[in-house]
GROMACS .gro file of C-alpha atoms in nm:
model
  476
    1MET     CA    1   8.769   3.080   9.019
    2LEU     CA    2   8.687   2.756   8.775
    3THR     CA    3   8.363   2.683   8.968
    4LEU     CA    4   8.212   3.050   8.901
    5VAL     CA    5   8.320   3.033   8.527
    6ALA     CA    6   8.185   2.673   8.464
    7PHE     CA    7   7.872   2.825   8.657
    8VAL     CA    8   7.819   3.136   8.449
    9VAL     CA    9   7.915   3.003   8.121
   10ALA     CA   10   7.668   2.676   8.196
   11LEU     CA   11   7.367   2.945   8.312
   12GLY     CA   12   7.480   3.198   7.997
   13LEU     CA   13   7.416   2.885   7.756
   14LEU     CA   14   7.102   2.709   7.924
   15ILE     CA   15   6.934   3.072   7.923
   16THR     CA   16   7.046   3.173   7.594
   17VAL     CA   17   6.904   2.881   7.419
   18HIS     CA   18   6.556   2.861   7.611
   19GLU     CA   19   6.511   3.236   7.523
   20TYR     CA   20   6.656   3.208   7.183
   21GLY     CA   21   6.372   2.883   7.138
   22HIS     CA   22   6.087   3.165   7.227
   23TYR     CA   23   6.208   3.421   7.048
   24ARG     CA   24   6.254   3.218   6.693
   25VAL     CA   25   5.942   3.074   6.697
   26ALA     CA   26   5.790   3.399   6.790
   27VAL     CA   27   5.933   3.544   6.498
   28ALA     CA   28   5.863   3.250   6.272
   29CYS     CA   29   5.485   3.319   6.384
   30GLY     CA   30   5.482   3.661   6.329
   31VAL     CA   31   5.489   3.775   6.652
   32LYS     CA   32   5.697   4.122   6.703
   33VAL     CA   33   5.953   4.100   6.963
   34LYS     CA   34   6.039   4.413   7.116
   35ARG     CA   35   6.361   4.311   7.299
   36PHE     CA   36   6.576   3.989   7.337
   37GLY     CA   37   6.748   4.012   7.674
   38ILE     CA   38   7.028   3.768   7.778
   39ALA     CA   39   7.175   3.854   8.168
   40THR     CA   40   6.953   4.093   8.234
   41LEU     CA   41   6.585   4.126   8.351
   42PRO     CA   42   6.297   4.379   8.301
   43PHE     CA   43   6.230   4.455   8.641
   44GLY     CA   44   6.309   4.708   8.863
   45ASP     CA   45   6.234   5.092   8.893
   46PRO     CA   46   6.571   5.298   8.898
   47ASP     CA   47   6.345   5.600   8.993
   48SER     CA   48   6.131   5.438   9.252
   49PRO     CA   49   6.136   5.516   9.592
   50ASN     CA   50   6.159   5.111   9.696
   51ILE     CA   51   6.499   5.066   9.763
   52ALA     CA   52   6.470   4.678   9.650
   53SER     CA   53   6.330   4.800   9.315
   54ARG     CA   54   6.629   5.044   9.238
   55PHE     CA   55   6.874   4.757   9.323
   56LEU     CA   56   6.703   4.513   9.110
   57TRP     CA   57   6.699   4.761   8.856
   58ARG     CA   58   7.070   4.815   8.912
   59ILE     CA   59   7.194   4.463   8.906
   60SER     CA   60   6.980   4.348   8.618
   61LYS     CA   61   6.965   4.649   8.360
   62PRO     CA   62   7.126   4.600   8.001
   63VAL     CA   63   7.524   4.699   8.000
   64TRP     CA   64   7.507   4.714   7.606
   65THR     CA   65   7.247   4.663   7.361
   66TYR     CA   66   7.236   4.626   6.989
   67LYS     CA   67   6.964   4.644   6.717
   68PRO     CA   68   7.070   4.527   6.364
   69LYS     CA   69   6.978   4.664   6.095
   70ARG     CA   70   6.837   4.389   5.873
   71GLN     CA   71   6.542   4.182   6.045
   72HIS     CA   72   6.265   4.008   5.942
   73PRO     CA   73   5.949   4.176   5.839
   74GLY     CA   74   5.765   4.354   6.109
   75GLN     CA   75   6.048   4.307   6.311
   76ASP     CA   76   6.268   4.584   6.532
   77THR     CA   77   6.398   4.382   6.803
   78GLU     CA   78   6.687   4.533   6.991
   79PHE     CA   79   6.903   4.291   7.146
   80ALA     CA   80   6.989   4.339   7.514
   81PHE     CA   81   7.282   4.172   7.720
   82GLY     CA   82   7.394   4.226   8.072
   83VAL     CA   83   7.606   4.092   8.372
   84PHE     CA   84   7.275   3.925   8.545
   85PRO     CA   85   7.375   3.543   8.557
   86PHE     CA   86   7.037   3.412   8.618
   87GLY     CA   87   6.841   3.623   8.367
   88GLY     CA   88   6.703   3.637   8.035
   89TYR     CA   89   6.352   3.729   7.858
   90VAL     CA   90   6.190   3.796   7.537
   91GLN     CA   91   5.974   4.078   7.552
   92MET     CA   92   5.690   4.073   7.271
   93LEU     CA   93   5.427   4.317   7.128
   94ASP     CA   94   5.104   4.231   7.341
   95GLU     CA   95   4.816   4.474   7.403
   96ARG     CA   96   4.756   4.333   7.775
   97GLU     CA   97   5.086   4.521   7.850
   98GLY     CA   98   5.092   4.845   7.680
   99ASP     CA   99   4.911   5.045   7.400
  100VAL     CA  100   4.975   4.880   7.052
  101ALA     CA  101   4.925   5.072   6.737
  102PRO     CA  102   4.664   4.985   6.531
  103GLU     CA  103   4.873   4.893   6.214
  104GLU     CA  104   5.058   4.703   6.417
  105LEU     CA  105   4.753   4.500   6.579
  106HIS     CA  106   4.839   4.190   6.376
  107LEU     CA  107   5.191   4.150   6.525
  108ALA     CA  108   5.072   4.162   6.867
  109LEU     CA  109   5.101   3.818   7.090
  110ASN     CA  110   4.753   3.813   7.218
  111ASN     CA  111   4.599   3.824   6.861
  112GLN     CA  112   4.774   3.509   6.760
  113PRO     CA  113   4.609   3.202   6.713
  114LEU     CA  114   4.586   2.970   6.980
  115ARG     CA  115   4.835   2.724   6.807
  116SER     CA  116   5.110   3.000   6.778
  117ARG     CA  117   5.081   3.078   7.136
  118VAL     CA  118   5.090   2.768   7.234
  119ALA     CA  119   5.414   2.712   7.023
  120ILE     CA  120   5.587   3.014   7.148
  121VAL     CA  121   5.550   2.873   7.488
  122ALA     CA  122   5.655   2.551   7.448
  123ALA     CA  123   5.978   2.651   7.227
  124GLY     CA  124   6.189   2.730   7.543
  125PRO     CA  125   6.145   2.419   7.705
  126ILE     CA  126   6.182   2.220   7.372
  127ALA     CA  127   6.490   2.418   7.327
  128ASN     CA  128   6.687   2.276   7.622
  129LEU     CA  129   6.548   1.942   7.579
  130LEU     CA  130   6.699   1.966   7.176
  131LEU     CA  131   6.992   2.115   7.343
  132ALA     CA  132   7.042   1.801   7.604
  133VAL     CA  133   7.008   1.553   7.268
  134LEU     CA  134   7.298   1.762   7.117
  135LEU     CA  135   7.520   1.761   7.417
  136TYR     CA  136   7.477   1.368   7.471
  137THR     CA  137   7.508   1.354   7.103
  138LEU     CA  138   7.836   1.503   7.117
  139VAL     CA  139   7.952   1.324   7.438
  140ASN     CA  140   7.876   0.976   7.231
  141TRP     CA  141   8.055   1.085   6.902
  142ILE     CA  142   8.354   1.193   7.097
  143GLY     CA  143   8.375   0.955   7.356
  144VAL     CA  144   8.394   0.942   7.723
  145LEU     CA  145   8.671   0.752   7.954
  146GLU     CA  146   8.462   0.555   8.230
  147PRO     CA  147   8.552   0.286   8.454
  148VAL     CA  148   8.516  -0.052   8.295
  149ALA     CA  149   8.187  -0.244   8.499
  150ARG     CA  150   8.405  -0.466   8.733
  151LEU     CA  151   8.228  -0.421   9.069
  152GLY     CA  152   8.409  -0.358   9.383
  153ARG     CA  153   8.351  -0.540   9.707
  154PRO     CA  154   7.968  -0.498   9.798
  155ALA     CA  155   7.852  -0.326  10.092
  156VAL     CA  156   7.803  -0.593  10.375
  157ALA     CA  157   7.461  -0.709  10.410
  158SER     CA  158   7.339  -0.531  10.123
  159ILE     CA  159   7.115  -0.610   9.829
  160ALA     CA  160   7.441  -0.710   9.642
  161GLU     CA  161   7.592  -0.914   9.866
  162GLN     CA  162   7.290  -1.109   9.976
  163ALA     CA  163   7.261  -1.185   9.590
  164GLY     CA  164   7.573  -1.329   9.571
  165LEU     CA  165   7.800  -1.073   9.450
  166ARG     CA  166   8.130  -1.095   9.603
  167GLY     CA  167   8.330  -0.818   9.418
  168GLY     CA  168   8.565  -0.868   9.104
  169GLU     CA  169   8.278  -0.985   8.859
  170LEU     CA  170   8.242  -0.823   8.527
  171ILE     CA  171   7.897  -0.727   8.443
  172GLY     CA  172   7.835  -0.762   8.059
  173ALA     CA  173   7.465  -0.699   8.040
  174ALA     CA  174   7.162  -0.597   8.231
  175ALA     CA  175   6.797  -0.517   8.220
  176TYR     CA  176   6.469  -0.493   8.393
  177ALA     CA  177   6.358  -0.846   8.496
  178GLY     CA  178   6.169  -0.981   8.200
  179ASP     CA  179   6.355  -0.754   7.942
  180ALA     CA  180   6.586  -0.831   7.686
  181LEU     CA  181   6.958  -0.790   7.792
  182GLU     CA  182   7.132  -0.467   7.669
  183PRO     CA  183   7.537  -0.461   7.672
  184VAL     CA  184   7.647  -0.215   7.974
  185LYS     CA  185   7.899  -0.035   7.879
  186SER     CA  186   8.066   0.105   8.186
  187PHE     CA  187   8.031   0.159   8.554
  188GLU     CA  188   7.839   0.482   8.535
  189ASP     CA  189   7.636   0.290   8.254
  190LEU     CA  190   7.567   0.014   8.523
  191ARG     CA  191   7.484   0.252   8.807
  192TRP     CA  192   7.224   0.468   8.621
  193ARG     CA  193   7.046   0.121   8.499
  194MET     CA  194   7.046   0.048   8.893
  195THR     CA  195   6.912   0.393   8.970
  196ARG     CA  196   6.672   0.376   8.740
  197ALA     CA  197   6.581   0.031   8.852
  198ALA     CA  198   6.563   0.154   9.203
  199LEU     CA  199   6.355   0.434   9.184
  200ASP     CA  200   6.103   0.266   8.931
  201GLY     CA  201   6.072  -0.005   9.180
  202HIS     CA  202   6.201  -0.286   8.949
  203ASP     CA  203   6.431  -0.615   8.996
  204LEU     CA  204   6.769  -0.589   8.768
  205GLU     CA  205   6.897  -0.907   8.596
  206LEU     CA  206   7.262  -0.905   8.551
  207GLU     CA  207   7.473  -1.091   8.313
  208ILE     CA  208   7.790  -1.217   8.450
  209ALA     CA  209   8.077  -1.223   8.193
  210GLY     CA  210   8.275  -1.561   8.214
  211GLU     CA  211   8.633  -1.536   8.269
  212ARG     CA  212   8.903  -1.775   8.176
  213GLY     CA  213   8.711  -2.020   7.962
  214ARG     CA  214   8.407  -2.029   8.200
  215PRO     CA  215   8.049  -1.944   8.102
  216SER     CA  216   7.898  -1.654   8.189
  217ARG     CA  217   7.616  -1.678   8.457
  218MET     CA  218   7.263  -1.476   8.540
  219LEU     CA  219   7.202  -1.303   8.871
  220MET     CA  220   6.935  -1.104   9.001
  221LEU     CA  221   6.963  -0.811   9.216
  222PRO     CA  222   6.609  -0.745   9.401
  223LEU     CA  223   6.597  -0.334   9.385
  224SER     CA  224   6.219  -0.355   9.403
  225ARG     CA  225   6.283  -0.426   9.769
  226ILE     CA  226   6.470  -0.128   9.855
  227GLU     CA  227   6.146   0.156   9.809
  228ALA     CA  228   6.418   0.411   9.734
  229LYS     CA  229   6.239   0.760   9.790
  230ASP     CA  230   6.581   0.944   9.702
  231ALA     CA  231   6.873   0.911   9.431
  232ASP     CA  232   7.164   0.934   9.694
  233ALA     CA  233   7.461   0.785   9.868
  234GLN     CA  234   7.224   0.596  10.084
  235MET     CA  235   7.005   0.428   9.794
  236PHE     CA  236   7.370   0.268   9.650
  237ARG     CA  237   7.452   0.158  10.012
  238LYS     CA  238   7.126  -0.034  10.051
  239ILE     CA  239   7.224  -0.162   9.686
  240GLY     CA  240   7.558  -0.229   9.768
  241VAL     CA  241   7.742  -0.120   9.454
  242LEU     CA  242   7.942   0.134   9.569
  243ALA     CA  243   8.241   0.181   9.322
  244PRO     CA  244   8.413  -0.009   9.072
  245LEU     CA  245   8.690  -0.263   9.145
  246THR     CA  246   9.037  -0.108   9.191
  247ARG     CA  247   9.348  -0.312   9.297
  248PRO     CA  248   9.423  -0.326   9.682
  249GLU     CA  249   9.771  -0.205   9.595
  250ILE     CA  250   9.996  -0.010   9.825
  251GLY     CA  251  10.090   0.338   9.667
  252ASP     CA  252  10.323   0.587   9.786
  253VAL     CA  253  10.442   0.529  10.213
  254VAL     CA  254  10.508   0.804  10.422
  255ALA     CA  255  10.845   0.763  10.560
  256GLY     CA  256  10.826   0.714  10.891
  257GLY     CA  257  10.467   0.660  10.930
  258PRO     CA  258  10.281   0.355  11.077
  259GLY     CA  259  10.296   0.151  10.702
  260ALA     CA  260  10.627   0.210  10.696
  261LYS     CA  261  10.698   0.133  11.051
  262SER     CA  262  10.519  -0.200  10.988
  263GLY     CA  263  10.731  -0.271  10.682
  264LEU     CA  264  10.479  -0.180  10.420
  265GLN     CA  265  10.621  -0.112  10.045
  266ARG     CA  266  10.507   0.048   9.728
  267GLY     CA  267  10.381  -0.167   9.491
  268ASP     CA  268  10.270  -0.440   9.786
  269VAL     CA  269   9.912  -0.614   9.708
  270VAL     CA  270   9.732  -0.682   9.994
  271GLN     CA  271   9.580  -1.041  10.015
  272MET     CA  272   9.438  -1.048  10.345
  273VAL     CA  273   9.377  -0.834  10.649
  274GLY     CA  274   9.321  -1.079  10.951
  275SER     CA  275   9.085  -1.352  10.826
  276GLU     CA  276   8.945  -1.125  10.583
  277ALA     CA  277   9.002  -1.177  10.202
  278ILE     CA  278   9.089  -0.870  10.024
  279VAL     CA  279   9.002  -0.802   9.677
  280ASP     CA  280   8.941  -0.490   9.609
  281GLY     CA  281   9.113  -0.128   9.712
  282GLN     CA  282   8.779   0.043   9.888
  283GLN     CA  283   8.758  -0.297  10.086
  284LEU     CA  284   9.102  -0.224  10.216
  285ARG     CA  285   9.068   0.125  10.293
  286ASP     CA  286   8.750   0.023  10.522
  287ALA     CA  287   8.943  -0.250  10.703
  288ILE     CA  288   9.235   0.014  10.782
  289ARG     CA  289   8.967   0.253  10.885
  290ALA     CA  290   8.791  -0.005  11.113
  291SER     CA  291   9.111  -0.132  11.249
  292VAL     CA  292   9.066   0.051  11.610
  293ASP     CA  293   8.941  -0.077  11.915
  294VAL     CA  294   8.730   0.206  12.114
  295ASP     CA  295   9.037   0.447  12.096
  296LYS     CA  296   9.367   0.175  12.070
  297PRO     CA  297   9.490   0.078  11.714
  298ARG     CA  298   9.429  -0.323  11.651
  299THR     CA  299   9.755  -0.483  11.536
  300GLN     CA  300   9.681  -0.739  11.240
  301PRO     CA  301   9.836  -0.954  11.004
  302TRP     CA  302   9.852  -0.846  10.644
  303ARG     CA  303   9.925  -1.099  10.413
  304ILE     CA  304  10.093  -0.918  10.087
  305GLU     CA  305  10.254  -1.058   9.769
  306ARG     CA  306  10.581  -0.874   9.679
  307GLY     CA  307  10.777  -0.930   9.410
  308GLY     CA  308  10.593  -1.275   9.265
  309ARG     CA  309  10.595  -1.411   9.656
  310SER     CA  310  10.334  -1.403   9.947
  311MET     CA  311  10.449  -1.275  10.271
  312THR     CA  312  10.294  -1.167  10.606
  313LEU     CA  313  10.323  -0.856  10.796
  314ASP     CA  314  10.225  -0.731  11.114
  315VAL     CA  315  10.045  -0.404  11.067
  316THR     CA  316   9.955  -0.154  11.303
  317PRO     CA  317   9.779   0.150  11.212
  318GLU     CA  318   9.779   0.501  11.397
  319VAL     CA  319   9.421   0.638  11.512
  320ARG     CA  320   9.288   0.971  11.385
  321GLU     CA  321   8.973   1.151  11.467
  322GLU     CA  322   8.740   1.255  11.218
  323GLY     CA  323   8.448   1.436  11.360
  324LYS     CA  324   8.320   1.203  11.604
  325LEU     CA  325   8.451   0.936  11.474
  326LYS     CA  326   8.799   0.731  11.571
  327VAL     CA  327   8.961   0.544  11.259
  328GLY     CA  328   9.279   0.405  11.153
  329ARG     CA  329   9.552   0.545  10.919
  330ILE     CA  330   9.867   0.378  10.774
  331GLY     CA  331   9.997   0.648  10.617
  332ALA     CA  332  10.025   0.530  10.269
  333TYR     CA  333   9.812   0.556   9.960
  334VAL     CA  334   9.595   0.263   9.920
  335GLY     CA  335   9.438   0.102   9.632
  336THR     CA  336   9.488   0.184   9.196
  337ALA     CA  337   9.306   0.348   9.010
  338PRO     CA  338   9.009   0.143   8.834
  339ASP     CA  339   9.062  -0.008   8.470
  340MET     CA  340   8.919   0.276   8.242
  341VAL     CA  341   8.733   0.216   7.925
  342THR     CA  342   8.632   0.471   7.630
  343VAL     CA  343   8.263   0.474   7.582
  344ARG     CA  344   8.235   0.612   7.185
  345GLN     CA  345   7.917   0.549   6.931
  346GLY     CA  346   7.905   0.620   6.568
  347LEU     CA  347   7.716   0.871   6.412
  348VAL     CA  348   7.369   0.748   6.387
  349ASP     CA  349   7.391   0.467   6.724
  350GLY     CA  350   7.528   0.822   6.892
  351ALA     CA  351   7.266   1.055   6.783
  352TRP     CA  352   6.997   0.774   6.859
  353HIS     CA  353   7.125   0.718   7.185
  354GLY     CA  354   7.150   1.095   7.269
  355VAL     CA  355   6.744   1.107   7.186
  356VAL     CA  356   6.708   0.789   7.431
  357ARG     CA  357   6.925   0.935   7.713
  358THR     CA  358   6.740   1.276   7.710
  359TRP     CA  359   6.420   1.060   7.707
  360GLU     CA  360   6.544   0.849   7.994
  361VAL     CA  361   6.648   1.129   8.191
  362SER     CA  362   6.313   1.371   8.169
  363ALA     CA  363   6.076   1.080   8.255
  364LEU     CA  364   6.319   1.021   8.543
  365THR     CA  365   6.260   1.387   8.638
  366VAL     CA  366   5.915   1.368   8.568
  367ARG     CA  367   5.842   1.073   8.791
  368MET     CA  368   6.067   1.206   9.062
  369MET     CA  369   5.858   1.524   9.082
  370GLY     CA  370   5.534   1.336   9.081
  371LYS     CA  371   5.657   1.089   9.379
  372MET     CA  372   5.777   1.426   9.593
  373VAL     CA  373   5.444   1.596   9.520
  374ILE     CA  374   5.233   1.290   9.663
  375GLY     CA  375   5.490   1.252   9.927
  376GLU     CA  376   5.694   0.916   9.804
  377ALA     CA  377   6.007   1.086   9.758
  378SER     CA  378   6.206   1.327   9.974
  379LEU     CA  379   6.239   1.690   9.919
  380LYS     CA  380   6.579   1.675   9.948
  381ASN     CA  381   6.627   1.576   9.591
  382LEU     CA  382   6.532   1.914   9.506
  383SER     CA  383   6.873   2.096   9.400
  384GLY     CA  384   6.939   2.475   9.435
  385PRO     CA  385   7.234   2.731   9.275
  386LEU     CA  386   7.491   2.616   9.536
  387THR     CA  387   7.489   2.223   9.421
  388ILE     CA  388   7.466   2.327   9.061
  389ALA     CA  389   7.757   2.560   9.099
  390ASP     CA  390   7.950   2.293   9.301
  391TYR     CA  391   7.889   2.035   9.030
  392ALA     CA  392   7.989   2.251   8.736
  393GLY     CA  393   8.319   2.306   8.878
  394LYS     CA  394   8.360   1.965   8.982
  395SER     CA  395   8.274   1.838   8.607
  396ALA     CA  396   8.503   2.102   8.444
  397SER     CA  397   8.773   1.988   8.670
  398ILE     CA  398   8.752   1.620   8.547
  399GLY     CA  399   8.738   1.709   8.157
  400PHE     CA  400   8.558   1.872   7.885
  401THR     CA  401   8.320   1.569   7.835
  402GLN     CA  402   8.209   1.528   8.180
  403TYR     CA  403   8.121   1.933   8.183
  404LEU     CA  404   7.891   1.849   7.882
  405LEU     CA  405   7.714   1.570   8.035
  406PHE     CA  406   7.639   1.823   8.341
  407LEU     CA  407   7.541   2.077   8.078
  408ALA     CA  408   7.293   1.819   7.937
  409LEU     CA  409   7.157   1.717   8.247
  410ILE     CA  410   7.078   2.072   8.391
  411SER     CA  411   6.922   2.147   8.058
  412VAL     CA  412   6.672   1.870   8.073
  413SER     CA  413   6.605   1.983   8.414
  414LEU     CA  414   6.550   2.312   8.328
  415GLY     CA  415   6.316   2.206   8.055
  416VAL     CA  416   6.102   1.975   8.253
  417LEU     CA  417   6.087   2.194   8.525
  418ASN     CA  418   5.977   2.484   8.307
  419LEU     CA  419   5.689   2.255   8.186
  420MET     CA  420   5.536   2.204   8.517
  421PRO     CA  421   5.194   2.349   8.530
  422LEU     CA  422   5.314   2.599   8.779
  423PRO     CA  423   5.120   2.971   8.668
  424VAL     CA  424   5.452   3.181   8.668
  425LEU     CA  425   5.642   2.890   8.428
  426ASP     CA  426   5.551   2.760   8.046
  427GLY     CA  427   5.363   2.502   8.151
  428GLY     CA  428   5.135   2.736   8.347
  429HIS     CA  429   5.080   2.943   8.018
  430LEU     CA  430   5.042   2.624   7.849
  431MET     CA  431   4.774   2.531   8.106
  432TYR     CA  432   4.597   2.848   8.067
  433TYR     CA  433   4.582   2.762   7.668
  434LEU     CA  434   4.439   2.437   7.735
  435TRP     CA  435   4.159   2.556   7.923
  436GLU     CA  436   4.129   2.826   7.638
  437GLY     CA  437   4.105   2.538   7.360
  438LEU     CA  438   3.864   2.339   7.559
  439THR     CA  439   3.611   2.642   7.665
  440GLY     CA  440   3.685   2.851   7.360
  441LYS     CA  441   3.745   3.165   7.598
  442GLY     CA  442   4.061   3.248   7.789
  443VAL     CA  443   4.119   3.283   8.172
  444SER     CA  444   3.992   3.595   8.274
  445THR     CA  445   4.252   3.871   8.410
  446ALA     CA  446   4.134   3.828   8.797
  447TRP     CA  447   4.197   3.449   8.765
  448MET     CA  448   4.564   3.530   8.605
  449ASN     CA  449   4.657   3.730   8.851
  450GLY     CA  450   4.552   3.512   9.142
  451LEU     CA  451   4.689   3.200   8.970
  452GLN     CA  452   5.009   3.394   8.879
  453ASN     CA  453   5.067   3.536   9.274
  454GLY     CA  454   4.989   3.147   9.390
  455GLY     CA  455   5.244   3.027   9.153
  456LEU     CA  456   5.492   3.284   9.230
  457VAL     CA  457   5.475   3.212   9.628
  458LEU     CA  458   5.483   2.831   9.530
  459LEU     CA  459   5.810   2.865   9.302
  460LEU     CA  460   5.960   3.099   9.585
  461VAL     CA  461   5.884   2.803   9.843
  462MET     CA  462   6.024   2.550   9.621
  463MET     CA  463   6.368   2.768   9.599
  464SER     CA  464   6.369   2.802   9.926
  465ILE     CA  465   6.374   2.430  10.004
  466ALA     CA  466   6.635   2.363   9.727
  467LEU     CA  467   6.836   2.643   9.884
  468PHE     CA  468   6.814   2.474  10.250
  469ASN     CA  469   6.896   2.144  10.075
  470ASP     CA  470   7.216   2.320   9.897
  471VAL     CA  471   7.360   2.456  10.246
  472SER     CA  472   7.294   2.122  10.391
  473ARG     CA  473   7.445   1.903  10.134
  474LEU     CA  474   7.788   2.148  10.122
  475PHE     CA  475   7.767   2.252  10.477
  476GLY     CA  476   7.603   2.034  10.706
   0.00000   0.00000   0.00000
C-alpha cells in the first residue's frame, strides 16, 4: 500500500509541476488556456464505436471541474481533475485545433511570437528541474542520515583491492585526477563520485584520512579502466567498493542453530575465519556463505573477541540452497549497522549545492542517453513505471528525506527526458521552433504529422524496453 501511495503522490506532484510550468508561462505570454487538467487526459470518445477509445475516455475523464470567477484578463480556464495518475495537460486556444473567434485571435498560441512559444514549451521541463533544485536544497537544509565514508573490505581482484585498499579506510576527500580535492561527506557522496568517474572514464583520487596521529595519504583508483556502460551492481563489483564498513559482530543467535551449537554468542567480534583476517561484517557474511565444500559444510576455526579476551571456536555452518547455489548459514545475525553521520548544510551552501546536484544529475542523464543512442551504454539503463514505483515505496519506507531525494531524481529525469528532440515531447516542439527561427517558416502540416507519428512509434519502443527492463529487474 505504501508503494502505491508513494508512487501516485510522486507522479501527481511531478506531472502537476510540469503542466503548471506550461500554464503559468502561457498565461504570462497572453495565451488563452481553455483547460488545465491534472490526472486526466483529453483523449477518447464516449460515443466512439471503437472500444479502446471508449475505455480511454472512461479511465482518463475528469471527475471534478472548477472554473474560478477571478482570472487574468482574457482567461476563462477550466481546472479539471481526474483519477488517472499518468495524465495531465494544458489545452490552449489554437487555430490548428479548432475555430477561434475573431476577437480572440490575438490570444491563440499559433499567433504568438516565436520567443513566447519557445518559452511556453520549455517551461514544463524547466519547472521540473527547478523542483529538483528545491527538493535537493530542502534535503541539504533538513539534513540526511548517511553512512560514514569508511570502506568495507573490497571485493577480491577488484579495482579497489588492486589499488591497495584493504577495508577500514576513512575517505576524507576525493576528486577526478588532476582536479582540486573536495571533502567527502558520506559513503553515498563517495559512491556518487565513483559513479560519475566510472561513467565518464576518469580516474578518482582519494585522500585517506590519517588516524591515531598518522598523516593522511593519497591513493588513485584507476576507474577509467572499467569502461562502464551501466550504473549497476556489476559496475560497483568491478570497482570493489560495495558497502560501508560494518563491525563483524555477532548479533542475535538462534537457539539450537549451527552458530549456537558452535559456541557463538551475541556480542562476539570475529577477528579471523580460518586464515582470513576479518575486518568487515559483509566480508564475514561472504566467508560464511562460502564455507561449503560441494554440498557439505566446512568446519573452520574462528578467532573471536569476547569480553576483552580472544578465543578460538570451531564453527560448522549448515548448508542451505539458494536457487542453484548451496551456501553456508550459521543461524545468527551477522554484522552491525555502519557508523552514521548527518549531512546538513547552511542556507546558502544548501541552495548552491541543490543547483550543483541538479546540474550534475542532468548532465549525467544526458550523457547516458547519448551513450545509449550510439551503443556505448546498455538499454538496460532505461527504467519504467514498475521500477519507479518500487523505488518510490522503498525510499518512502526509509524516511522523508530519502523520499525527497527520490522525487528530485525523478523530477530531473522527467525534465531531461521531455527536452529530448522527439516530436511528441517538448524537445520535439523546440526543434520545430528552431527550424522556424532558422528558415523563417514553420514546419509544414505534412511533415509535422509524419514526425509526430514517427516520434510516437519511437516513444512506444522506448516504453516497451523500459517495461521489459522493469520486469527483468523485479521478477527475473
